[in-house]
């Protein structure tokens, strides 16, 4: 798996590089600003870009804007965002494309290497990896309109856990219900969101994006 990292702090950038390469991934570029990120992606499209939201020179939204530009130039490019804050507007922009391969993790809530590596792999494969706090903030002002509003409270719970990237088994364990019940809820979610039968993983991603886009 080829990875591009955009992180302005040297120690974190170096630490991420070492962690990823120690686990069989190839870091094709480790850069410190958005312009360098775009150049790195153009030179050799990676399997995933790991991007800090706030990069030089203004440390506001350069990283996210560069990630959005990279996805526009390379549709479907998986992006895993790292941030110290929940940037609601930026997160919505990232989700607006309704394509898979999206993650948003808060730096201080990544508790171990295995958790981070799992998120990288999941996003690179076209899935989602959303921090629960990000989901909570995005849904604080959830719209009452649209098909998402028709979901039952339990279905919204299931979909929220899907957004974190959890499997049916993990969702069942979290909600203390059977996997069969989870499967029924996910099937109902697909119907309510008008997601036609296709690859199950793809439908899960589309359901998550529809859910978060209606926040």
JSON list of C-alpha atoms in Angstrom, two decimals:
[
{"chain": "A", "resi": 1, "resn": "UNK", "atom": "CA", "xyz": [0.00, 0.00, 0.00]},
{"chain": "A", "resi": 2, "resn": "UNK", "atom": "CA", "xyz": [1.39, 3.41, -1.03]},
{"chain": "A", "resi": 3, "resn": "UNK", "atom": "CA", "xyz": [0.79, 6.32, 1.34]},
{"chain": "A", "resi": 4, "resn": "UNK", "atom": "CA", "xyz": [1.33, 10.08, 1.13]},
{"chain": "A", "resi": 5, "resn": "UNK", "atom": "CA", "xyz": [1.51, 11.96, 4.43]},
{"chain": "A", "resi": 6, "resn": "UNK", "atom": "CA", "xyz": [0.90, 15.71, 4.82]},
{"chain": "A", "resi": 7, "resn": "UNK", "atom": "CA", "xyz": [1.79, 16.85, 8.34]},
{"chain": "A", "resi": 8, "resn": "UNK", "atom": "CA", "xyz": [3.69, 19.98, 9.32]},
{"chain": "A", "resi": 9, "resn": "UNK", "atom": "CA", "xyz": [5.14, 18.71, 12.62]},
{"chain": "A", "resi": 10, "resn": "UNK", "atom": "CA", "xyz": [8.40, 16.86, 11.91]},
{"chain": "A", "resi": 11, "resn": "UNK", "atom": "CA", "xyz": [8.23, 14.46, 14.85]},
{"chain": "A", "resi": 12, "resn": "UNK", "atom": "CA", "xyz": [4.65, 13.41, 14.07]},
{"chain": "A", "resi": 13, "resn": "UNK", "atom": "CA", "xyz": [5.37, 13.17, 10.35]},
{"chain": "A", "resi": 14, "resn": "UNK", "atom": "CA", "xyz": [8.44, 11.03, 11.03]},
{"chain": "A", "resi": 15, "resn": "UNK", "atom": "CA", "xyz": [6.55, 8.92, 13.57]},
{"chain": "A", "resi": 16, "resn": "UNK", "atom": "CA", "xyz": [3.73, 8.23, 11.14]},
{"chain": "A", "resi": 17, "resn": "UNK", "atom": "CA", "xyz": [6.22, 7.30, 8.44]},
{"chain": "A", "resi": 18, "resn": "UNK", "atom": "CA", "xyz": [8.01, 4.86, 10.70]},
{"chain": "A", "resi": 19, "resn": "UNK", "atom": "CA", "xyz": [4.76, 3.30, 11.94]},
{"chain": "A", "resi": 20, "resn": "UNK", "atom": "CA", "xyz": [3.36, 2.77, 8.46]},
{"chain": "A", "resi": 21, "resn": "UNK", "atom": "CA", "xyz": [6.59, 1.42, 6.98]},
{"chain": "A", "resi": 22, "resn": "UNK", "atom": "CA", "xyz": [7.10, -0.90, 9.94]},
{"chain": "A", "resi": 23, "resn": "UNK", "atom": "CA", "xyz": [3.73, -2.43, 9.06]},
{"chain": "A", "resi": 24, "resn": "UNK", "atom": "CA", "xyz": [4.40, -3.16, 5.41]},
{"chain": "A", "resi": 25, "resn": "UNK", "atom": "CA", "xyz": [3.25, 0.09, 3.81]},
{"chain": "A", "resi": 26, "resn": "UNK", "atom": "CA", "xyz": [5.32, 2.34, 1.55]},
{"chain": "A", "resi": 27, "resn": "UNK", "atom": "CA", "xyz": [5.35, 6.06, 2.27]},
{"chain": "A", "resi": 28, "resn": "UNK", "atom": "CA", "xyz": [5.97, 7.57, -1.16]},
{"chain": "A", "resi": 29, "resn": "UNK", "atom": "CA", "xyz": [6.09, 11.12, 0.20]},
{"chain": "A", "resi": 30, "resn": "UNK", "atom": "CA", "xyz": [5.97, 12.82, 3.60]},
{"chain": "A", "resi": 31, "resn": "UNK", "atom": "CA", "xyz": [5.36, 16.54, 3.10]},
{"chain": "A", "resi": 32, "resn": "UNK", "atom": "CA", "xyz": [4.59, 19.56, 5.23]},
{"chain": "A", "resi": 33, "resn": "UNK", "atom": "CA", "xyz": [2.18, 21.68, 3.20]},
{"chain": "A", "resi": 34, "resn": "UNK", "atom": "CA", "xyz": [-0.75, 21.48, 0.79]},
{"chain": "A", "resi": 35, "resn": "UNK", "atom": "CA", "xyz": [1.20, 22.42, -2.32]},
{"chain": "A", "resi": 36, "resn": "UNK", "atom": "CA", "xyz": [3.64, 19.60, -1.72]},
{"chain": "A", "resi": 37, "resn": "UNK", "atom": "CA", "xyz": [0.73, 17.21, -1.12]},
{"chain": "A", "resi": 38, "resn": "UNK", "atom": "CA", "xyz": [-0.79, 18.00, -4.51]},
{"chain": "A", "resi": 39, "resn": "UNK", "atom": "CA", "xyz": [2.58, 17.54, -6.21]},
{"chain": "A", "resi": 40, "resn": "UNK", "atom": "CA", "xyz": [3.16, 14.22, -4.45]},
{"chain": "A", "resi": 41, "resn": "UNK", "atom": "CA", "xyz": [-0.26, 12.87, -5.43]},
{"chain": "A", "resi": 42, "resn": "UNK", "atom": "CA", "xyz": [0.20, 14.01, -9.04]},
{"chain": "A", "resi": 43, "resn": "UNK", "atom": "CA", "xyz": [3.67, 12.43, -9.26]},
{"chain": "A", "resi": 44, "resn": "UNK", "atom": "CA", "xyz": [2.57, 8.98, -8.10]},
{"chain": "A", "resi": 45, "resn": "UNK", "atom": "CA", "xyz": [-1.06, 8.54, -7.11]},
{"chain": "A", "resi": 46, "resn": "UNK", "atom": "CA", "xyz": [-1.00, 6.82, -3.72]},
{"chain": "A", "resi": 47, "resn": "UNK", "atom": "CA", "xyz": [-3.50, 4.33, -2.34]},
{"chain": "A", "resi": 48, "resn": "UNK", "atom": "CA", "xyz": [-4.32, 6.81, 0.42]},
{"chain": "A", "resi": 49, "resn": "UNK", "atom": "CA", "xyz": [-3.44, 10.32, 1.57]},
{"chain": "A", "resi": 50, "resn": "UNK", "atom": "CA", "xyz": [-3.13, 10.95, 5.32]},
{"chain": "A", "resi": 51, "resn": "UNK", "atom": "CA", "xyz": [-3.62, 14.69, 5.82]},
{"chain": "A", "resi": 52, "resn": "UNK", "atom": "CA", "xyz": [-3.55, 17.13, 8.71]},
{"chain": "A", "resi": 53, "resn": "UNK", "atom": "CA", "xyz": [-6.29, 19.76, 8.32]},
{"chain": "A", "resi": 54, "resn": "UNK", "atom": "CA", "xyz": [-4.17, 22.72, 9.43]},
{"chain": "A", "resi": 55, "resn": "UNK", "atom": "CA", "xyz": [-1.00, 23.17, 7.43]},
{"chain": "A", "resi": 56, "resn": "UNK", "atom": "CA", "xyz": [1.32, 26.14, 6.70]},
{"chain": "A", "resi": 57, "resn": "UNK", "atom": "CA", "xyz": [1.29, 28.98, 5.99]},
{"chain": "A", "resi": 58, "resn": "UNK", "atom": "CA", "xyz": [-1.89, 30.08, 7.81]},
{"chain": "A", "resi": 59, "resn": "UNK", "atom": "CA", "xyz": [-2.63, 26.85, 9.70]},
{"chain": "A", "resi": 60, "resn": "UNK", "atom": "CA", "xyz": [-6.35, 27.09, 9.02]},
{"chain": "A", "resi": 61, "resn": "UNK", "atom": "CA", "xyz": [-7.74, 24.79, 6.32]},
{"chain": "A", "resi": 62, "resn": "UNK", "atom": "CA", "xyz": [-4.86, 24.36, 3.86]},
{"chain": "A", "resi": 63, "resn": "UNK", "atom": "CA", "xyz": [-4.60, 20.61, 4.39]},
{"chain": "A", "resi": 64, "resn": "UNK", "atom": "CA", "xyz": [-8.26, 19.96, 3.81]},
{"chain": "A", "resi": 65, "resn": "UNK", "atom": "CA", "xyz": [-8.44, 22.25, 0.80]},
{"chain": "A", "resi": 66, "resn": "UNK", "atom": "CA", "xyz": [-5.45, 20.43, -0.69]},
{"chain": "A", "resi": 67, "resn": "UNK", "atom": "CA", "xyz": [-7.09, 17.07, 0.04]},
{"chain": "A", "resi": 68, "resn": "UNK", "atom": "CA", "xyz": [-10.30, 18.21, -1.65]},
{"chain": "A", "resi": 69, "resn": "UNK", "atom": "CA", "xyz": [-8.32, 19.43, -4.67]},
{"chain": "A", "resi": 70, "resn": "UNK", "atom": "CA", "xyz": [-6.45, 16.13, -4.82]},
{"chain": "A", "resi": 71, "resn": "UNK", "atom": "CA", "xyz": [-9.74, 14.19, -4.80]},
{"chain": "A", "resi": 72, "resn": "UNK", "atom": "CA", "xyz": [-11.11, 16.44, -7.52]},
{"chain": "A", "resi": 73, "resn": "UNK", "atom": "CA", "xyz": [-8.08, 15.76, -9.69]},
{"chain": "A", "resi": 74, "resn": "UNK", "atom": "CA", "xyz": [-8.07, 12.07, -8.75]},
{"chain": "A", "resi": 75, "resn": "UNK", "atom": "CA", "xyz": [-11.71, 11.00, -8.18]},
{"chain": "A", "resi": 76, "resn": "UNK", "atom": "CA", "xyz": [-12.05, 8.41, -5.45]},
{"chain": "A", "resi": 77, "resn": "UNK", "atom": "CA", "xyz": [-8.65, 9.10, -3.89]},
{"chain": "A", "resi": 78, "resn": "UNK", "atom": "CA", "xyz": [-8.96, 7.79, -0.31]},
{"chain": "A", "resi": 79, "resn": "UNK", "atom": "CA", "xyz": [-8.26, 10.48, 2.28]},
{"chain": "A", "resi": 80, "resn": "UNK", "atom": "CA", "xyz": [-7.79, 10.05, 6.02]},
{"chain": "A", "resi": 81, "resn": "UNK", "atom": "CA", "xyz": [-7.93, 13.40, 7.80]},
{"chain": "A", "resi": 82, "resn": "UNK", "atom": "CA", "xyz": [-6.15, 13.96, 11.10]},
{"chain": "A", "resi": 83, "resn": "UNK", "atom": "CA", "xyz": [-7.10, 16.95, 13.22]},
{"chain": "A", "resi": 84, "resn": "UNK", "atom": "CA", "xyz": [-7.05, 18.29, 16.75]},
{"chain": "A", "resi": 85, "resn": "UNK", "atom": "CA", "xyz": [-10.50, 19.75, 16.21]},
{"chain": "A", "resi": 86, "resn": "UNK", "atom": "CA", "xyz": [-13.86, 18.81, 14.70]},
{"chain": "A", "resi": 87, "resn": "UNK", "atom": "CA", "xyz": [-14.02, 21.10, 11.68]},
{"chain": "A", "resi": 88, "resn": "UNK", "atom": "CA", "xyz": [-17.72, 20.67, 10.84]},
{"chain": "A", "resi": 89, "resn": "UNK", "atom": "CA", "xyz": [-17.79, 22.73, 7.65]},
{"chain": "A", "resi": 90, "resn": "UNK", "atom": "CA", "xyz": [-14.62, 21.09, 6.34]},
{"chain": "A", "resi": 91, "resn": "UNK", "atom": "CA", "xyz": [-15.86, 17.61, 7.18]},
{"chain": "A", "resi": 92, "resn": "UNK", "atom": "CA", "xyz": [-19.09, 18.25, 5.28]},
{"chain": "A", "resi": 93, "resn": "UNK", "atom": "CA", "xyz": [-17.10, 19.41, 2.26]},
{"chain": "A", "resi": 94, "resn": "UNK", "atom": "CA", "xyz": [-15.06, 16.24, 2.34]},
{"chain": "A", "resi": 95, "resn": "UNK", "atom": "CA", "xyz": [-18.18, 14.10, 2.54]},
{"chain": "A", "resi": 96, "resn": "UNK", "atom": "CA", "xyz": [-20.06, 16.01, -0.15]},
{"chain": "A", "resi": 97, "resn": "UNK", "atom": "CA", "xyz": [-18.58, 13.98, -3.00]},
{"chain": "A", "resi": 98, "resn": "UNK", "atom": "CA", "xyz": [-20.55, 10.88, -1.91]},
{"chain": "A", "resi": 99, "resn": "UNK", "atom": "CA", "xyz": [-17.66, 8.58, -2.70]},
{"chain": "A", "resi": 100, "resn": "UNK", "atom": "CA", "xyz": [-15.93, 6.12, -0.43]},
{"chain": "A", "resi": 101, "resn": "UNK", "atom": "CA", "xyz": [-12.52, 6.11, 1.12]},
{"chain": "A", "resi": 102, "resn": "UNK", "atom": "CA", "xyz": [-13.05, 8.80, 3.76]},
{"chain": "A", "resi": 103, "resn": "UNK", "atom": "CA", "xyz": [-11.82, 9.03, 7.33]},
{"chain": "A", "resi": 104, "resn": "UNK", "atom": "CA", "xyz": [-11.68, 11.74, 9.98]},
{"chain": "A", "resi": 105, "resn": "UNK", "atom": "CA", "xyz": [-9.79, 11.03, 13.20]},
{"chain": "A", "resi": 106, "resn": "UNK", "atom": "CA", "xyz": [-9.02, 13.31, 16.10]},
{"chain": "A", "resi": 107, "resn": "UNK", "atom": "CA", "xyz": [-5.32, 13.13, 16.95]},
{"chain": "A", "resi": 108, "resn": "UNK", "atom": "CA", "xyz": [-5.72, 13.01, 20.72]},
{"chain": "A", "resi": 109, "resn": "UNK", "atom": "CA", "xyz": [-8.27, 10.18, 20.47]},
{"chain": "A", "resi": 110, "resn": "UNK", "atom": "CA", "xyz": [-6.07, 7.79, 18.50]},
{"chain": "A", "resi": 111, "resn": "UNK", "atom": "CA", "xyz": [-5.00, 5.62, 21.40]},
{"chain": "A", "resi": 112, "resn": "UNK", "atom": "CA", "xyz": [-2.71, 3.07, 19.75]},
{"chain": "A", "resi": 113, "resn": "UNK", "atom": "CA", "xyz": [-0.98, 2.11, 16.52]},
{"chain": "A", "resi": 114, "resn": "UNK", "atom": "CA", "xyz": [-3.31, -0.77, 15.78]},
{"chain": "A", "resi": 115, "resn": "UNK", "atom": "CA", "xyz": [-6.34, 1.55, 15.82]},
{"chain": "A", "resi": 116, "resn": "UNK", "atom": "CA", "xyz": [-4.67, 3.96, 13.42]},
{"chain": "A", "resi": 117, "resn": "UNK", "atom": "CA", "xyz": [-3.41, 1.24, 11.07]},
{"chain": "A", "resi": 118, "resn": "UNK", "atom": "CA", "xyz": [-6.88, -0.30, 10.94]},
{"chain": "A", "resi": 119, "resn": "UNK", "atom": "CA", "xyz": [-8.33, 3.07, 9.95]},
{"chain": "A", "resi": 120, "resn": "UNK", "atom": "CA", "xyz": [-5.69, 3.56, 7.23]},
{"chain": "A", "resi": 121, "resn": "UNK", "atom": "CA", "xyz": [-6.36, 0.14, 5.72]},
{"chain": "A", "resi": 122, "resn": "UNK", "atom": "CA", "xyz": [-10.13, 0.54, 5.90]},
{"chain": "A", "resi": 123, "resn": "UNK", "atom": "CA", "xyz": [-10.13, 3.94, 4.20]},
{"chain": "A", "resi": 124, "resn": "UNK", "atom": "CA", "xyz": [-7.62, 2.80, 1.56]},
{"chain": "A", "resi": 125, "resn": "UNK", "atom": "CA", "xyz": [-10.01, -0.04, 0.70]},
{"chain": "A", "resi": 126, "resn": "UNK", "atom": "CA", "xyz": [-12.87, 2.43, 0.13]},
{"chain": "A", "resi": 127, "resn": "UNK", "atom": "CA", "xyz": [-14.46, 2.35, 3.57]},
{"chain": "A", "resi": 128, "resn": "UNK", "atom": "CA", "xyz": [-15.03, 4.94, 6.27]},
{"chain": "A", "resi": 129, "resn": "UNK", "atom": "CA", "xyz": [-13.31, 5.61, 9.59]},
{"chain": "A", "resi": 130, "resn": "UNK", "atom": "CA", "xyz": [-15.07, 8.40, 11.47]},
{"chain": "A", "resi": 131, "resn": "UNK", "atom": "CA", "xyz": [-14.24, 9.31, 15.05]},
{"chain": "A", "resi": 132, "resn": "UNK", "atom": "CA", "xyz": [-17.41, 9.04, 17.20]},
{"chain": "A", "resi": 133, "resn": "UNK", "atom": "CA", "xyz": [-16.90, 12.63, 18.38]},
{"chain": "A", "resi": 134, "resn": "UNK", "atom": "CA", "xyz": [-16.85, 13.82, 14.77]},
{"chain": "A", "resi": 135, "resn": "UNK", "atom": "CA", "xyz": [-20.09, 11.95, 14.09]},
{"chain": "A", "resi": 136, "resn": "UNK", "atom": "CA", "xyz": [-21.71, 13.44, 17.20]},
{"chain": "A", "resi": 137, "resn": "UNK", "atom": "CA", "xyz": [-20.75, 16.97, 16.22]},
{"chain": "A", "resi": 138, "resn": "UNK", "atom": "CA", "xyz": [-21.90, 16.52, 12.64]},
{"chain": "A", "resi": 139, "resn": "UNK", "atom": "CA", "xyz": [-25.27, 15.22, 13.78]},
{"chain": "A", "resi": 140, "resn": "UNK", "atom": "CA", "xyz": [-25.84, 17.92, 16.41]},
{"chain": "A", "resi": 141, "resn": "UNK", "atom": "CA", "xyz": [-27.83, 19.97, 13.91]},
{"chain": "A", "resi": 142, "resn": "UNK", "atom": "CA", "xyz": [-29.12, 17.07, 11.85]},
{"chain": "A", "resi": 143, "resn": "UNK", "atom": "CA", "xyz": [-31.62, 18.00, 9.20]},
{"chain": "A", "resi": 144, "resn": "UNK", "atom": "CA", "xyz": [-35.19, 16.84, 9.70]},
{"chain": "A", "resi": 145, "resn": "UNK", "atom": "CA", "xyz": [-35.68, 16.55, 5.96]},
{"chain": "A", "resi": 146, "resn": "UNK", "atom": "CA", "xyz": [-34.81, 13.80, 3.53]},
{"chain": "A", "resi": 147, "resn": "UNK", "atom": "CA", "xyz": [-34.74, 10.01, 3.75]},
{"chain": "A", "resi": 148, "resn": "UNK", "atom": "CA", "xyz": [-32.34, 9.99, 6.71]},
{"chain": "A", "resi": 149, "resn": "UNK", "atom": "CA", "xyz": [-35.11, 11.50, 8.84]},
{"chain": "A", "resi": 150, "resn": "UNK", "atom": "CA", "xyz": [-37.21, 8.36, 8.24]},
{"chain": "A", "resi": 151, "resn": "UNK", "atom": "CA", "xyz": [-34.72, 6.13, 10.05]},
{"chain": "A", "resi": 152, "resn": "UNK", "atom": "CA", "xyz": [-35.76, 4.76, 13.40]},
{"chain": "A", "resi": 153, "resn": "UNK", "atom": "CA", "xyz": [-33.66, 5.57, 16.49]},
{"chain": "A", "resi": 154, "resn": "UNK", "atom": "CA", "xyz": [-32.17, 2.05, 16.40]},
{"chain": "A", "resi": 155, "resn": "UNK", "atom": "CA", "xyz": [-31.37, 2.36, 12.70]},
{"chain": "A", "resi": 156, "resn": "UNK", "atom": "CA", "xyz": [-29.59, 5.64, 13.39]},
{"chain": "A", "resi": 157, "resn": "UNK", "atom": "CA", "xyz": [-27.58, 3.91, 16.12]},
{"chain": "A", "resi": 158, "resn": "UNK", "atom": "CA", "xyz": [-26.59, 1.16, 13.71]},
{"chain": "A", "resi": 159, "resn": "UNK", "atom": "CA", "xyz": [-25.68, 3.65, 11.00]},
{"chain": "A", "resi": 160, "resn": "UNK", "atom": "CA", "xyz": [-23.62, 5.72, 13.42]},
{"chain": "A", "resi": 161, "resn": "UNK", "atom": "CA", "xyz": [-21.59, 2.64, 14.34]},
{"chain": "A", "resi": 162, "resn": "UNK", "atom": "CA", "xyz": [-21.23, 1.80, 10.65]},
{"chain": "A", "resi": 163, "resn": "UNK", "atom": "CA", "xyz": [-19.73, 5.27, 10.19]},
{"chain": "A", "resi": 164, "resn": "UNK", "atom": "CA", "xyz": [-17.05, 4.34, 12.72]},
{"chain": "A", "resi": 165, "resn": "UNK", "atom": "CA", "xyz": [-16.21, 1.42, 10.44]},
{"chain": "A", "resi": 166, "resn": "UNK", "atom": "CA", "xyz": [-17.56, -1.31, 12.70]},
{"chain": "A", "resi": 167, "resn": "UNK", "atom": "CA", "xyz": [-18.58, -4.71, 11.35]},
{"chain": "A", "resi": 168, "resn": "UNK", "atom": "CA", "xyz": [-21.99, -6.26, 11.93]},
{"chain": "A", "resi": 169, "resn": "UNK", "atom": "CA", "xyz": [-20.48, -8.43, 14.66]},
{"chain": "A", "resi": 170, "resn": "UNK", "atom": "CA", "xyz": [-18.99, -5.41, 16.42]},
{"chain": "A", "resi": 171, "resn": "UNK", "atom": "CA", "xyz": [-22.26, -3.49, 16.12]},
{"chain": "A", "resi": 172, "resn": "UNK", "atom": "CA", "xyz": [-24.17, -6.42, 17.58]},
{"chain": "A", "resi": 173, "resn": "UNK", "atom": "CA", "xyz": [-21.78, -6.58, 20.52]},
{"chain": "A", "resi": 174, "resn": "UNK", "atom": "CA", "xyz": [-21.99, -2.83, 21.15]},
{"chain": "A", "resi": 175, "resn": "UNK", "atom": "CA", "xyz": [-25.80, -2.73, 21.04]},
{"chain": "A", "resi": 176, "resn": "UNK", "atom": "CA", "xyz": [-26.24, -6.12, 22.76]},
{"chain": "A", "resi": 177, "resn": "UNK", "atom": "CA", "xyz": [-28.34, -7.54, 19.95]},
{"chain": "A", "resi": 178, "resn": "UNK", "atom": "CA", "xyz": [-27.85, -10.42, 17.52]},
{"chain": "A", "resi": 179, "resn": "UNK", "atom": "CA", "xyz": [-25.98, -10.16, 14.23]},
{"chain": "A", "resi": 180, "resn": "UNK", "atom": "CA", "xyz": [-29.20, -11.22, 12.53]},
{"chain": "A", "resi": 181, "resn": "UNK", "atom": "CA", "xyz": [-30.93, -8.17, 14.03]},
{"chain": "A", "resi": 182, "resn": "UNK", "atom": "CA", "xyz": [-28.11, -5.94, 12.80]},
{"chain": "A", "resi": 183, "resn": "UNK", "atom": "CA", "xyz": [-28.45, -7.42, 9.31]},
{"chain": "A", "resi": 184, "resn": "UNK", "atom": "CA", "xyz": [-32.19, -6.64, 9.35]},
{"chain": "A", "resi": 185, "resn": "UNK", "atom": "CA", "xyz": [-31.51, -3.06, 10.42]},
{"chain": "A", "resi": 186, "resn": "UNK", "atom": "CA", "xyz": [-28.90, -2.55, 7.71]},
{"chain": "A", "resi": 187, "resn": "UNK", "atom": "CA", "xyz": [-31.25, -4.00, 5.08]},
{"chain": "A", "resi": 188, "resn": "UNK", "atom": "CA", "xyz": [-33.95, -1.57, 6.22]},
{"chain": "A", "resi": 189, "resn": "UNK", "atom": "CA", "xyz": [-31.46, 1.32, 6.11]},
{"chain": "A", "resi": 190, "resn": "UNK", "atom": "CA", "xyz": [-30.54, 0.49, 2.51]},
{"chain": "A", "resi": 191, "resn": "UNK", "atom": "CA", "xyz": [-34.22, 0.45, 1.51]},
{"chain": "A", "resi": 192, "resn": "UNK", "atom": "CA", "xyz": [-35.03, 3.73, 3.28]},
{"chain": "A", "resi": 193, "resn": "UNK", "atom": "CA", "xyz": [-32.03, 5.44, 1.68]},
{"chain": "A", "resi": 194, "resn": "UNK", "atom": "CA", "xyz": [-32.92, 3.97, -1.74]},
{"chain": "A", "resi": 195, "resn": "UNK", "atom": "CA", "xyz": [-29.57, 2.21, -2.11]},
{"chain": "A", "resi": 196, "resn": "UNK", "atom": "CA", "xyz": [-30.02, -0.42, -4.79]},
{"chain": "A", "resi": 197, "resn": "UNK", "atom": "CA", "xyz": [-28.53, -3.92, -4.34]},
{"chain": "A", "resi": 198, "resn": "UNK", "atom": "CA", "xyz": [-24.83, -3.94, -5.17]},
{"chain": "A", "resi": 199, "resn": "UNK", "atom": "CA", "xyz": [-21.60, -4.71, -3.38]},
{"chain": "A", "resi": 200, "resn": "UNK", "atom": "CA", "xyz": [-22.51, -4.69, 0.33]},
{"chain": "A", "resi": 201, "resn": "UNK", "atom": "CA", "xyz": [-19.42, -2.76, 1.39]},
{"chain": "A", "resi": 202, "resn": "UNK", "atom": "CA", "xyz": [-20.15, -0.06, -1.18]},
{"chain": "A", "resi": 203, "resn": "UNK", "atom": "CA", "xyz": [-23.72, 0.26, 0.02]},
{"chain": "A", "resi": 204, "resn": "UNK", "atom": "CA", "xyz": [-22.49, 0.61, 3.60]},
{"chain": "A", "resi": 205, "resn": "UNK", "atom": "CA", "xyz": [-20.21, 3.46, 2.58]},
{"chain": "A", "resi": 206, "resn": "UNK", "atom": "CA", "xyz": [-22.95, 5.20, 0.59]},
{"chain": "A", "resi": 207, "resn": "UNK", "atom": "CA", "xyz": [-25.35, 4.86, 3.53]},
{"chain": "A", "resi": 208, "resn": "UNK", "atom": "CA", "xyz": [-22.80, 6.39, 5.90]},
{"chain": "A", "resi": 209, "resn": "UNK", "atom": "CA", "xyz": [-22.12, 9.29, 3.54]},
{"chain": "A", "resi": 210, "resn": "UNK", "atom": "CA", "xyz": [-25.85, 9.95, 3.09]},
{"chain": "A", "resi": 211, "resn": "UNK", "atom": "CA", "xyz": [-26.23, 9.91, 6.86]},
{"chain": "A", "resi": 212, "resn": "UNK", "atom": "CA", "xyz": [-23.41, 12.37, 7.50]},
{"chain": "A", "resi": 213, "resn": "UNK", "atom": "CA", "xyz": [-24.24, 14.58, 4.53]},
{"chain": "A", "resi": 214, "resn": "UNK", "atom": "CA", "xyz": [-27.67, 15.21, 6.04]},
{"chain": "A", "resi": 215, "resn": "UNK", "atom": "CA", "xyz": [-26.16, 16.71, 9.17]}
]
